[in-house]
């Protein structure tokens, strides 16, 4: 997954060559051994998996929205689609009984199916218990660390920086906790990162092809792979539409810059009308096909939703107008396919209304405004067991005090706070220095975070920012590369840069260890807990 040797990674935001003197961040180490790079990346991934796998089944309960996604996944596994659960299904499942949990009515699910199918894979392999419904998130969260190592390596050309980027991602609390819960957001973040990685790989592939004298490329395999990844991301949560659009536009700018770099006449027109249709088909249309395919289980059982709607067993969130397909007789052959697709479209309209309007009147104690997400303004308490008395469960609190256990969705402050500063630096380097790599971080964070500002009148949560984290870490890693410098000579400047960057990474490791108890449901005294709750809004 390394860059072609004939194409420099040093490009401007528009794709033009950058003179070597301007190459400040992320040097390419010519003496690097790919085997060592892969071995160390796999080692970091193995460490990440161990930290996510350890005591994965605790707390032994449905935590936060696991009560929806874990049960939906089990229903999809058993029935092919989501049915409504009987009363007290949570208690029944935690007591070890996993049959007789559903009614005959389909359930109104408000997120697509891909993430829940992945959760279902874990449940199928390990059973319907907390470990079973969380293991898929642990695996995908760990693979995300490996992907981050290779992504940063591809962007910078530096194995060392790639390993730093993967390590920082592995040391973040938000990524850790979401990798230990059956929520959808870790799958969303993974597929978005995978899609962007493939887009960057296409950038390099396309330039290498132009360097051979080719004038166009009708088949762009990396873009097709990106389309698949973005289709899976949108099939997990719709919010992946924003980075798909943003990186589609950035890809157009890169195509234009590539043609200019190789002195093609009419570069802009060719980027729009020669490269544009190919890119649109490879990226957007492939994503659409993958997305619709991810609803196969729903489409097969569309008639169940239609019958439930017509018999008032099903709640909609629209304006009261029933689906047109609900009153139609069941079609046959190809007509059945088109009827099911129409039902799916009408179902999407209903779900959109739910997200856009129905939630506006609801509140949640852990809801937060996205303007403060990058600063970790309001973490989410996933689980808490309070007032554990001294002597109980091994509590060693002094008399008059108590112990507690908590799972807190809080990022590693040293990563998020430093990453926010690095993001400002990246914006300057992108716009002022015209370095495309810094622009990648800015566009990634912007497309996954800024759209939420339009929805801050409804309950939304800080862990949605997990999709922004890889790009925040990319910006942070690029900034560390700038601090270290590009010279391989042992100069005082480089020595100081290595000390500063290394010290930061070490402090991040210590911060990870410090917050570990409140990320993983560990038993601590109330005083020890207060030392980790630095602000009242973290309570």
PDB file of C-alpha atoms in Angstrom, residues 138-394:
ATOM      1  CA  UNK A 138     -13.762  -4.592  19.191  1.00  0.00           C
ATOM      2  CA  UNK A 139     -12.522  -6.232  15.997  1.00  0.00           C
ATOM      3  CA  UNK A 140     -13.461  -3.316  13.735  1.00  0.00           C
ATOM      4  CA  UNK A 141     -12.089  -0.762  16.203  1.00  0.00           C
ATOM      5  CA  UNK A 142      -8.766  -2.632  16.236  1.00  0.00           C
ATOM      6  CA  UNK A 143      -8.677  -2.922  12.443  1.00  0.00           C
ATOM      7  CA  UNK A 144      -9.264   0.828  12.356  1.00  0.00           C
ATOM      8  CA  UNK A 145      -5.929   1.246  14.164  1.00  0.00           C
ATOM      9  CA  UNK A 146      -4.155  -0.820  11.498  1.00  0.00           C
ATOM     10  CA  UNK A 147      -5.911   1.155   8.775  1.00  0.00           C
ATOM     11  CA  UNK A 148      -4.828   4.402  10.451  1.00  0.00           C
ATOM     12  CA  UNK A 149      -1.182   3.272  10.433  1.00  0.00           C
ATOM     13  CA  UNK A 150      -1.311   2.572   6.711  1.00  0.00           C
ATOM     14  CA  UNK A 151      -3.405   5.659   5.924  1.00  0.00           C
ATOM     15  CA  UNK A 152      -0.921   8.039   7.546  1.00  0.00           C
ATOM     16  CA  UNK A 153       1.909   6.076   5.916  1.00  0.00           C
ATOM     17  CA  UNK A 154       0.277   6.532   2.522  1.00  0.00           C
ATOM     18  CA  UNK A 155      -0.309  10.258   3.040  1.00  0.00           C
ATOM     19  CA  UNK A 156       3.113  11.103   4.480  1.00  0.00           C
ATOM     20  CA  UNK A 157       5.419   8.464   3.020  1.00  0.00           C
ATOM     21  CA  UNK A 158       6.814   7.922   6.540  1.00  0.00           C
ATOM     22  CA  UNK A 159       6.440   4.595   8.312  1.00  0.00           C
ATOM     23  CA  UNK A 160       7.396   6.237  11.610  1.00  0.00           C
ATOM     24  CA  UNK A 161       4.623   8.813  11.333  1.00  0.00           C
ATOM     25  CA  UNK A 162       2.207   6.113  10.241  1.00  0.00           C
ATOM     26  CA  UNK A 163       2.949   4.163  13.410  1.00  0.00           C
ATOM     27  CA  UNK A 164       2.573   7.302  15.518  1.00  0.00           C
ATOM     28  CA  UNK A 165      -0.805   8.009  13.933  1.00  0.00           C
ATOM     29  CA  UNK A 166      -2.041   4.476  14.585  1.00  0.00           C
ATOM     30  CA  UNK A 167      -0.752   4.540  18.160  1.00  0.00           C
ATOM     31  CA  UNK A 168      -2.476   7.846  18.909  1.00  0.00           C
ATOM     32  CA  UNK A 169      -5.763   6.474  17.580  1.00  0.00           C
ATOM     33  CA  UNK A 170      -5.343   3.355  19.743  1.00  0.00           C
ATOM     34  CA  UNK A 171      -4.744   5.558  22.816  1.00  0.00           C
ATOM     35  CA  UNK A 172      -7.920   7.586  22.493  1.00  0.00           C
ATOM     36  CA  UNK A 173     -10.680   6.974  25.010  1.00  0.00           C
ATOM     37  CA  UNK A 174     -13.579   7.691  22.700  1.00  0.00           C
ATOM     38  CA  UNK A 175     -12.267   5.166  20.184  1.00  0.00           C
ATOM     39  CA  UNK A 176     -11.559   2.658  22.966  1.00  0.00           C
ATOM     40  CA  UNK A 177     -14.999   2.826  24.578  1.00  0.00           C
ATOM     41  CA  UNK A 178     -16.894   2.749  21.275  1.00  0.00           C
ATOM     42  CA  UNK A 179     -14.831  -0.324  20.358  1.00  0.00           C
ATOM     43  CA  UNK A 180     -16.237  -1.943  23.510  1.00  0.00           C
ATOM     44  CA  UNK A 181     -19.904  -1.174  22.852  1.00  0.00           C
ATOM     45  CA  UNK A 182     -22.485  -2.410  20.362  1.00  0.00           C
ATOM     46  CA  UNK A 183     -23.158   1.038  18.904  1.00  0.00           C
ATOM     47  CA  UNK A 184     -22.966   1.951  15.228  1.00  0.00           C
ATOM     48  CA  UNK A 185     -20.476   4.792  15.294  1.00  0.00           C
ATOM     49  CA  UNK A 186     -17.252   2.776  15.352  1.00  0.00           C
ATOM     50  CA  UNK A 187     -18.349   1.006  12.152  1.00  0.00           C
ATOM     51  CA  UNK A 188     -19.236   4.344  10.576  1.00  0.00           C
ATOM     52  CA  UNK A 189     -15.822   5.822  11.422  1.00  0.00           C
ATOM     53  CA  UNK A 190     -14.007   2.752  10.084  1.00  0.00           C
ATOM     54  CA  UNK A 191     -15.773   2.750   6.726  1.00  0.00           C
ATOM     55  CA  UNK A 192     -15.344   6.517   6.263  1.00  0.00           C
ATOM     56  CA  UNK A 193     -11.612   6.206   6.956  1.00  0.00           C
ATOM     57  CA  UNK A 194     -11.400   3.248   4.572  1.00  0.00           C
ATOM     58  CA  UNK A 195     -13.188   5.238   1.864  1.00  0.00           C
ATOM     59  CA  UNK A 196     -10.877   8.237   2.245  1.00  0.00           C
ATOM     60  CA  UNK A 197      -7.836   5.960   2.239  1.00  0.00           C
ATOM     61  CA  UNK A 198      -8.964   4.544  -1.101  1.00  0.00           C
ATOM     62  CA  UNK A 199      -9.553   8.035  -2.500  1.00  0.00           C
ATOM     63  CA  UNK A 200      -5.984   9.003  -1.570  1.00  0.00           C
ATOM     64  CA  UNK A 201      -4.725   5.776  -3.142  1.00  0.00           C
ATOM     65  CA  UNK A 202      -6.613   6.690  -6.322  1.00  0.00           C
ATOM     66  CA  UNK A 203      -4.915  10.082  -6.300  1.00  0.00           C
ATOM     67  CA  UNK A 204      -1.542   8.376  -6.404  1.00  0.00           C
ATOM     68  CA  UNK A 205      -2.672   5.749  -8.916  1.00  0.00           C
ATOM     69  CA  UNK A 206      -4.123   8.371 -11.268  1.00  0.00           C
ATOM     70  CA  UNK A 207      -0.945  10.461 -11.193  1.00  0.00           C
ATOM     71  CA  UNK A 208       1.165   7.391 -11.842  1.00  0.00           C
ATOM     72  CA  UNK A 209      -1.017   6.590 -14.863  1.00  0.00           C
ATOM     73  CA  UNK A 210      -0.707  10.123 -16.225  1.00  0.00           C
ATOM     74  CA  UNK A 211       3.048   9.868 -15.757  1.00  0.00           C
ATOM     75  CA  UNK A 212       3.094   6.974 -18.248  1.00  0.00           C
ATOM     76  CA  UNK A 213       1.608   9.265 -20.912  1.00  0.00           C
ATOM     77  CA  UNK A 214      -2.027   8.162 -20.580  1.00  0.00           C
ATOM     78  CA  UNK A 215      -4.611  10.904 -21.092  1.00  0.00           C
ATOM     79  CA  UNK A 216      -7.566   9.295 -19.348  1.00  0.00           C
ATOM     80  CA  UNK A 217      -8.559   6.391 -17.109  1.00  0.00           C
ATOM     81  CA  UNK A 218     -11.952   4.781 -17.618  1.00  0.00           C
ATOM     82  CA  UNK A 219     -11.368   2.177 -14.924  1.00  0.00           C
ATOM     83  CA  UNK A 220     -10.153   3.414 -11.548  1.00  0.00           C
ATOM     84  CA  UNK A 221     -10.034   0.443  -9.150  1.00  0.00           C
ATOM     85  CA  UNK A 222      -9.224   2.432  -6.035  1.00  0.00           C
ATOM     86  CA  UNK A 223     -12.228   4.677  -6.619  1.00  0.00           C
ATOM     87  CA  UNK A 224     -14.493   1.661  -6.975  1.00  0.00           C
ATOM     88  CA  UNK A 225     -13.131   0.384  -3.670  1.00  0.00           C
ATOM     89  CA  UNK A 226     -13.826   3.817  -2.173  1.00  0.00           C
ATOM     90  CA  UNK A 227     -17.393   3.627  -3.493  1.00  0.00           C
ATOM     91  CA  UNK A 228     -17.872   0.279  -1.763  1.00  0.00           C
ATOM     92  CA  UNK A 229     -16.482   1.660   1.503  1.00  0.00           C
ATOM     93  CA  UNK A 230     -18.643   4.793   1.394  1.00  0.00           C
ATOM     94  CA  UNK A 231     -21.685   2.684   0.518  1.00  0.00           C
ATOM     95  CA  UNK A 232     -21.062   0.613   3.650  1.00  0.00           C
ATOM     96  CA  UNK A 233     -20.538   3.807   5.670  1.00  0.00           C
ATOM     97  CA  UNK A 234     -23.845   5.290   4.493  1.00  0.00           C
ATOM     98  CA  UNK A 235     -25.392   1.874   5.084  1.00  0.00           C
ATOM     99  CA  UNK A 236     -24.378   2.299   8.719  1.00  0.00           C
ATOM    100  CA  UNK A 237     -25.451   5.920   9.208  1.00  0.00           C
ATOM    101  CA  UNK A 238     -26.595   8.531   6.727  1.00  0.00           C
ATOM    102  CA  UNK A 239     -24.117  11.099   8.025  1.00  0.00           C
ATOM    103  CA  UNK A 240     -21.467   9.487   5.801  1.00  0.00           C
ATOM    104  CA  UNK A 241     -23.123  11.332   2.904  1.00  0.00           C
ATOM    105  CA  UNK A 242     -21.322  14.520   3.954  1.00  0.00           C
ATOM    106  CA  UNK A 243     -17.737  13.206   3.696  1.00  0.00           C
ATOM    107  CA  UNK A 244     -18.671  11.404   0.470  1.00  0.00           C
ATOM    108  CA  UNK A 245     -19.724  14.736  -1.046  1.00  0.00           C
ATOM    109  CA  UNK A 246     -16.732  16.615   0.378  1.00  0.00           C
ATOM    110  CA  UNK A 247     -14.124  14.154  -0.825  1.00  0.00           C
ATOM    111  CA  UNK A 248     -15.863  13.864  -4.164  1.00  0.00           C
ATOM    112  CA  UNK A 249     -15.309  17.583  -4.647  1.00  0.00           C
ATOM    113  CA  UNK A 250     -11.739  17.337  -3.380  1.00  0.00           C
ATOM    114  CA  UNK A 251     -11.137  14.505  -5.840  1.00  0.00           C
ATOM    115  CA  UNK A 252     -12.244  16.770  -8.689  1.00  0.00           C
ATOM    116  CA  UNK A 253      -9.714  19.389  -7.565  1.00  0.00           C
ATOM    117  CA  UNK A 254      -7.012  16.711  -7.416  1.00  0.00           C
ATOM    118  CA  UNK A 255      -7.858  15.509 -10.926  1.00  0.00           C
ATOM    119  CA  UNK A 256      -7.553  19.064 -12.186  1.00  0.00           C
ATOM    120  CA  UNK A 257      -4.257  19.556 -10.363  1.00  0.00           C
ATOM    121  CA  UNK A 258      -2.880  16.297 -11.722  1.00  0.00           C
ATOM    122  CA  UNK A 259      -3.647  17.289 -15.313  1.00  0.00           C
ATOM    123  CA  UNK A 260      -2.095  20.700 -14.787  1.00  0.00           C
ATOM    124  CA  UNK A 261       1.003  19.096 -13.259  1.00  0.00           C
ATOM    125  CA  UNK A 262       1.465  17.032 -16.438  1.00  0.00           C
ATOM    126  CA  UNK A 263       0.734  20.048 -18.674  1.00  0.00           C
ATOM    127  CA  UNK A 264      -2.471  18.682 -20.205  1.00  0.00           C
ATOM    128  CA  UNK A 265      -4.359  21.248 -22.282  1.00  0.00           C
ATOM    129  CA  UNK A 266      -7.879  22.106 -21.150  1.00  0.00           C
ATOM    130  CA  UNK A 267      -7.103  20.596 -17.760  1.00  0.00           C
ATOM    131  CA  UNK A 268     -10.220  21.910 -16.020  1.00  0.00           C
ATOM    132  CA  UNK A 269     -12.607  20.772 -18.737  1.00  0.00           C
ATOM    133  CA  UNK A 270     -11.009  17.333 -18.835  1.00  0.00           C
ATOM    134  CA  UNK A 271     -11.190  17.049 -15.062  1.00  0.00           C
ATOM    135  CA  UNK A 272     -14.893  17.898 -15.160  1.00  0.00           C
ATOM    136  CA  UNK A 273     -16.088  16.102 -18.287  1.00  0.00           C
ATOM    137  CA  UNK A 274     -13.579  13.269 -18.802  1.00  0.00           C
ATOM    138  CA  UNK A 275     -12.568  12.348 -15.264  1.00  0.00           C
ATOM    139  CA  UNK A 276     -15.779  13.570 -13.627  1.00  0.00           C
ATOM    140  CA  UNK A 277     -18.229  10.994 -15.046  1.00  0.00           C
ATOM    141  CA  UNK A 278     -15.827   8.126 -14.331  1.00  0.00           C
ATOM    142  CA  UNK A 279     -15.279   9.348 -10.784  1.00  0.00           C
ATOM    143  CA  UNK A 280     -19.019   9.846 -10.240  1.00  0.00           C
ATOM    144  CA  UNK A 281     -19.842   6.348 -11.473  1.00  0.00           C
ATOM    145  CA  UNK A 282     -17.012   4.725  -9.536  1.00  0.00           C
ATOM    146  CA  UNK A 283     -17.598   6.593  -6.294  1.00  0.00           C
ATOM    147  CA  UNK A 284     -21.239   7.663  -6.075  1.00  0.00           C
ATOM    148  CA  UNK A 285     -23.090   5.090  -8.173  1.00  0.00           C
ATOM    149  CA  UNK A 286     -21.141   2.204  -6.668  1.00  0.00           C
ATOM    150  CA  UNK A 287     -21.907   3.571  -3.209  1.00  0.00           C
ATOM    151  CA  UNK A 288     -25.598   3.748  -4.121  1.00  0.00           C
ATOM    152  CA  UNK A 289     -25.665   0.127  -5.310  1.00  0.00           C
ATOM    153  CA  UNK A 290     -23.883  -1.052  -2.155  1.00  0.00           C
ATOM    154  CA  UNK A 291     -26.243   0.987   0.021  1.00  0.00           C
ATOM    155  CA  UNK A 292     -29.425  -0.365  -1.544  1.00  0.00           C
ATOM    156  CA  UNK A 293     -28.002  -3.894  -1.440  1.00  0.00           C
ATOM    157  CA  UNK A 294     -27.443  -3.522   2.294  1.00  0.00           C
ATOM    158  CA  UNK A 295     -31.238  -3.333   2.685  1.00  0.00           C
ATOM    159  CA  UNK A 296     -31.757  -6.753   1.097  1.00  0.00           C
ATOM    160  CA  UNK A 297     -33.249  -8.256   4.263  1.00  0.00           C
ATOM    161  CA  UNK A 298     -35.686  -5.377   4.530  1.00  0.00           C
ATOM    162  CA  UNK A 299     -36.605  -5.576   0.838  1.00  0.00           C
ATOM    163  CA  UNK A 300     -37.340  -9.284   1.062  1.00  0.00           C
ATOM    164  CA  UNK A 301     -39.742  -8.580   3.918  1.00  0.00           C
ATOM    165  CA  UNK A 302     -41.122  -5.274   2.609  1.00  0.00           C
ATOM    166  CA  UNK A 303     -44.609  -6.780   2.406  1.00  0.00           C
ATOM    167  CA  UNK A 304     -44.540  -7.345   6.183  1.00  0.00           C
ATOM    168  CA  UNK A 305     -44.002  -3.611   6.705  1.00  0.00           C
ATOM    169  CA  UNK A 306     -46.745  -2.784   4.206  1.00  0.00           C
ATOM    170  CA  UNK A 307     -49.246  -5.105   5.902  1.00  0.00           C
ATOM    171  CA  UNK A 308     -48.334  -3.770   9.339  1.00  0.00           C
ATOM    172  CA  UNK A 309     -48.809  -0.213   8.100  1.00  0.00           C
ATOM    173  CA  UNK A 310     -52.197  -0.944   6.568  1.00  0.00           C
ATOM    174  CA  UNK A 311     -53.355  -2.667   9.786  1.00  0.00           C
ATOM    175  CA  UNK A 312     -52.090   0.179  12.051  1.00  0.00           C
ATOM    176  CA  UNK A 313     -49.539  -2.088  13.750  1.00  0.00           C
ATOM    177  CA  UNK A 314     -46.789   0.247  12.707  1.00  0.00           C
ATOM    178  CA  UNK A 315     -46.004   3.815  13.773  1.00  0.00           C
ATOM    179  CA  UNK A 316     -44.888   6.374  11.209  1.00  0.00           C
ATOM    180  CA  UNK A 317     -43.387   9.782  11.874  1.00  0.00           C
ATOM    181  CA  UNK A 318     -44.548  11.521   8.748  1.00  0.00           C
ATOM    182  CA  UNK A 319     -47.514  13.773   8.075  1.00  0.00           C
ATOM    183  CA  UNK A 320     -50.039  10.967   8.461  1.00  0.00           C
ATOM    184  CA  UNK A 321     -50.101  10.015   4.786  1.00  0.00           C
ATOM    185  CA  UNK A 322     -49.790   6.253   4.435  1.00  0.00           C
ATOM    186  CA  UNK A 323     -47.373   4.688   1.987  1.00  0.00           C
ATOM    187  CA  UNK A 324     -48.862   4.317  -1.461  1.00  0.00           C
ATOM    188  CA  UNK A 325     -47.636   0.719  -1.562  1.00  0.00           C
ATOM    189  CA  UNK A 326     -49.441  -0.206   1.663  1.00  0.00           C
ATOM    190  CA  UNK A 327     -52.831  -0.378  -0.064  1.00  0.00           C
ATOM    191  CA  UNK A 328     -51.587  -2.089  -3.212  1.00  0.00           C
ATOM    192  CA  UNK A 329     -51.935  -5.838  -3.765  1.00  0.00           C
ATOM    193  CA  UNK A 330     -48.677  -7.775  -3.729  1.00  0.00           C
ATOM    194  CA  UNK A 331     -47.015  -7.681  -7.118  1.00  0.00           C
ATOM    195  CA  UNK A 332     -45.180 -10.560  -8.767  1.00  0.00           C
ATOM    196  CA  UNK A 333     -41.860 -11.065 -10.548  1.00  0.00           C
ATOM    197  CA  UNK A 334     -40.149  -7.777 -11.495  1.00  0.00           C
ATOM    198  CA  UNK A 335     -43.141  -5.810 -10.261  1.00  0.00           C
ATOM    199  CA  UNK A 336     -42.463  -7.167  -6.785  1.00  0.00           C
ATOM    200  CA  UNK A 337     -38.933  -5.750  -6.938  1.00  0.00           C
ATOM    201  CA  UNK A 338     -40.080  -2.291  -7.983  1.00  0.00           C
ATOM    202  CA  UNK A 339     -42.864  -2.329  -5.395  1.00  0.00           C
ATOM    203  CA  UNK A 340     -40.384  -3.228  -2.647  1.00  0.00           C
ATOM    204  CA  UNK A 341     -38.018  -0.455  -3.772  1.00  0.00           C
ATOM    205  CA  UNK A 342     -40.884   2.042  -3.674  1.00  0.00           C
ATOM    206  CA  UNK A 343     -41.727   0.852  -0.174  1.00  0.00           C
ATOM    207  CA  UNK A 344     -38.093   1.327   0.826  1.00  0.00           C
ATOM    208  CA  UNK A 345     -38.123   4.870  -0.557  1.00  0.00           C
ATOM    209  CA  UNK A 346     -41.285   5.727   1.361  1.00  0.00           C
ATOM    210  CA  UNK A 347     -39.806   4.148   4.470  1.00  0.00           C
ATOM    211  CA  UNK A 348     -36.742   6.399   4.051  1.00  0.00           C
ATOM    212  CA  UNK A 349     -38.996   9.445   3.890  1.00  0.00           C
ATOM    213  CA  UNK A 350     -40.580   8.355   7.146  1.00  0.00           C
ATOM    214  CA  UNK A 351     -37.182   7.837   8.807  1.00  0.00           C
ATOM    215  CA  UNK A 352     -35.928  11.209   7.562  1.00  0.00           C
ATOM    216  CA  UNK A 353     -38.948  12.901   9.106  1.00  0.00           C
ATOM    217  CA  UNK A 354     -38.183  11.157  12.382  1.00  0.00           C
ATOM    218  CA  UNK A 355     -34.603  12.446  12.410  1.00  0.00           C
ATOM    219  CA  UNK A 356     -35.383  15.940  11.110  1.00  0.00           C
ATOM    220  CA  UNK A 357     -38.500  16.780  13.134  1.00  0.00           C
ATOM    221  CA  UNK A 358     -39.611  14.203  15.680  1.00  0.00           C
ATOM    222  CA  UNK A 359     -36.464  14.435  17.812  1.00  0.00           C
ATOM    223  CA  UNK A 360     -36.613  18.220  18.053  1.00  0.00           C
ATOM    224  CA  UNK A 361     -38.969  18.025  21.032  1.00  0.00           C
ATOM    225  CA  UNK A 362     -36.909  15.518  23.020  1.00  0.00           C
ATOM    226  CA  UNK A 363     -34.129  16.082  25.535  1.00  0.00           C
ATOM    227  CA  UNK A 364     -31.307  14.035  27.047  1.00  0.00           C
ATOM    228  CA  UNK A 365     -29.098  14.686  30.058  1.00  0.00           C
ATOM    229  CA  UNK A 366     -25.922  13.900  28.081  1.00  0.00           C
ATOM    230  CA  UNK A 367     -26.838  15.814  24.922  1.00  0.00           C
ATOM    231  CA  UNK A 368     -24.273  18.402  23.870  1.00  0.00           C
ATOM    232  CA  UNK A 369     -23.713  21.017  21.218  1.00  0.00           C
ATOM    233  CA  UNK A 370     -21.236  20.071  18.516  1.00  0.00           C
ATOM    234  CA  UNK A 371     -19.372  23.366  18.818  1.00  0.00           C
ATOM    235  CA  UNK A 372     -17.664  21.944  21.905  1.00  0.00           C
ATOM    236  CA  UNK A 373     -17.106  18.371  20.745  1.00  0.00           C
ATOM    237  CA  UNK A 374     -13.476  18.745  19.688  1.00  0.00           C
ATOM    238  CA  UNK A 375     -12.693  20.077  23.175  1.00  0.00           C
ATOM    239  CA  UNK A 376     -14.528  17.207  24.914  1.00  0.00           C
ATOM    240  CA  UNK A 377     -17.035  19.589  26.471  1.00  0.00           C
ATOM    241  CA  UNK A 378     -19.701  17.063  27.517  1.00  0.00           C
ATOM    242  CA  UNK A 379     -18.857  13.343  27.692  1.00  0.00           C
ATOM    243  CA  UNK A 380     -21.537  10.656  27.848  1.00  0.00           C
ATOM    244  CA  UNK A 381     -22.001   8.420  30.876  1.00  0.00           C
ATOM    245  CA  UNK A 382     -22.641   4.980  29.422  1.00  0.00           C
ATOM    246  CA  UNK A 383     -22.851   3.107  32.708  1.00  0.00           C
ATOM    247  CA  UNK A 384     -22.309   3.786  36.382  1.00  0.00           C
ATOM    248  CA  UNK A 385     -22.531   1.732  39.563  1.00  0.00           C
ATOM    249  CA  UNK A 386     -22.433   4.136  42.500  1.00  0.00           C
ATOM    250  CA  UNK A 387     -22.248   3.950  46.292  1.00  0.00           C
ATOM    251  CA  UNK A 388     -20.276   0.720  46.534  1.00  0.00           C
ATOM    252  CA  UNK A 389     -19.549   0.409  50.228  1.00  0.00           C
ATOM    253  CA  UNK A 390     -16.087  -0.241  51.708  1.00  0.00           C
ATOM    254  CA  UNK A 391     -15.388  -3.947  51.813  1.00  0.00           C
ATOM    255  CA  UNK A 392     -17.891  -4.698  49.044  1.00  0.00           C
ATOM    256  CA  UNK A 393     -16.519  -5.870  45.648  1.00  0.00           C
ATOM    257  CA  UNK A 394     -13.006  -5.161  46.937  1.00  0.00           C
TER     258      UNK A 394
END
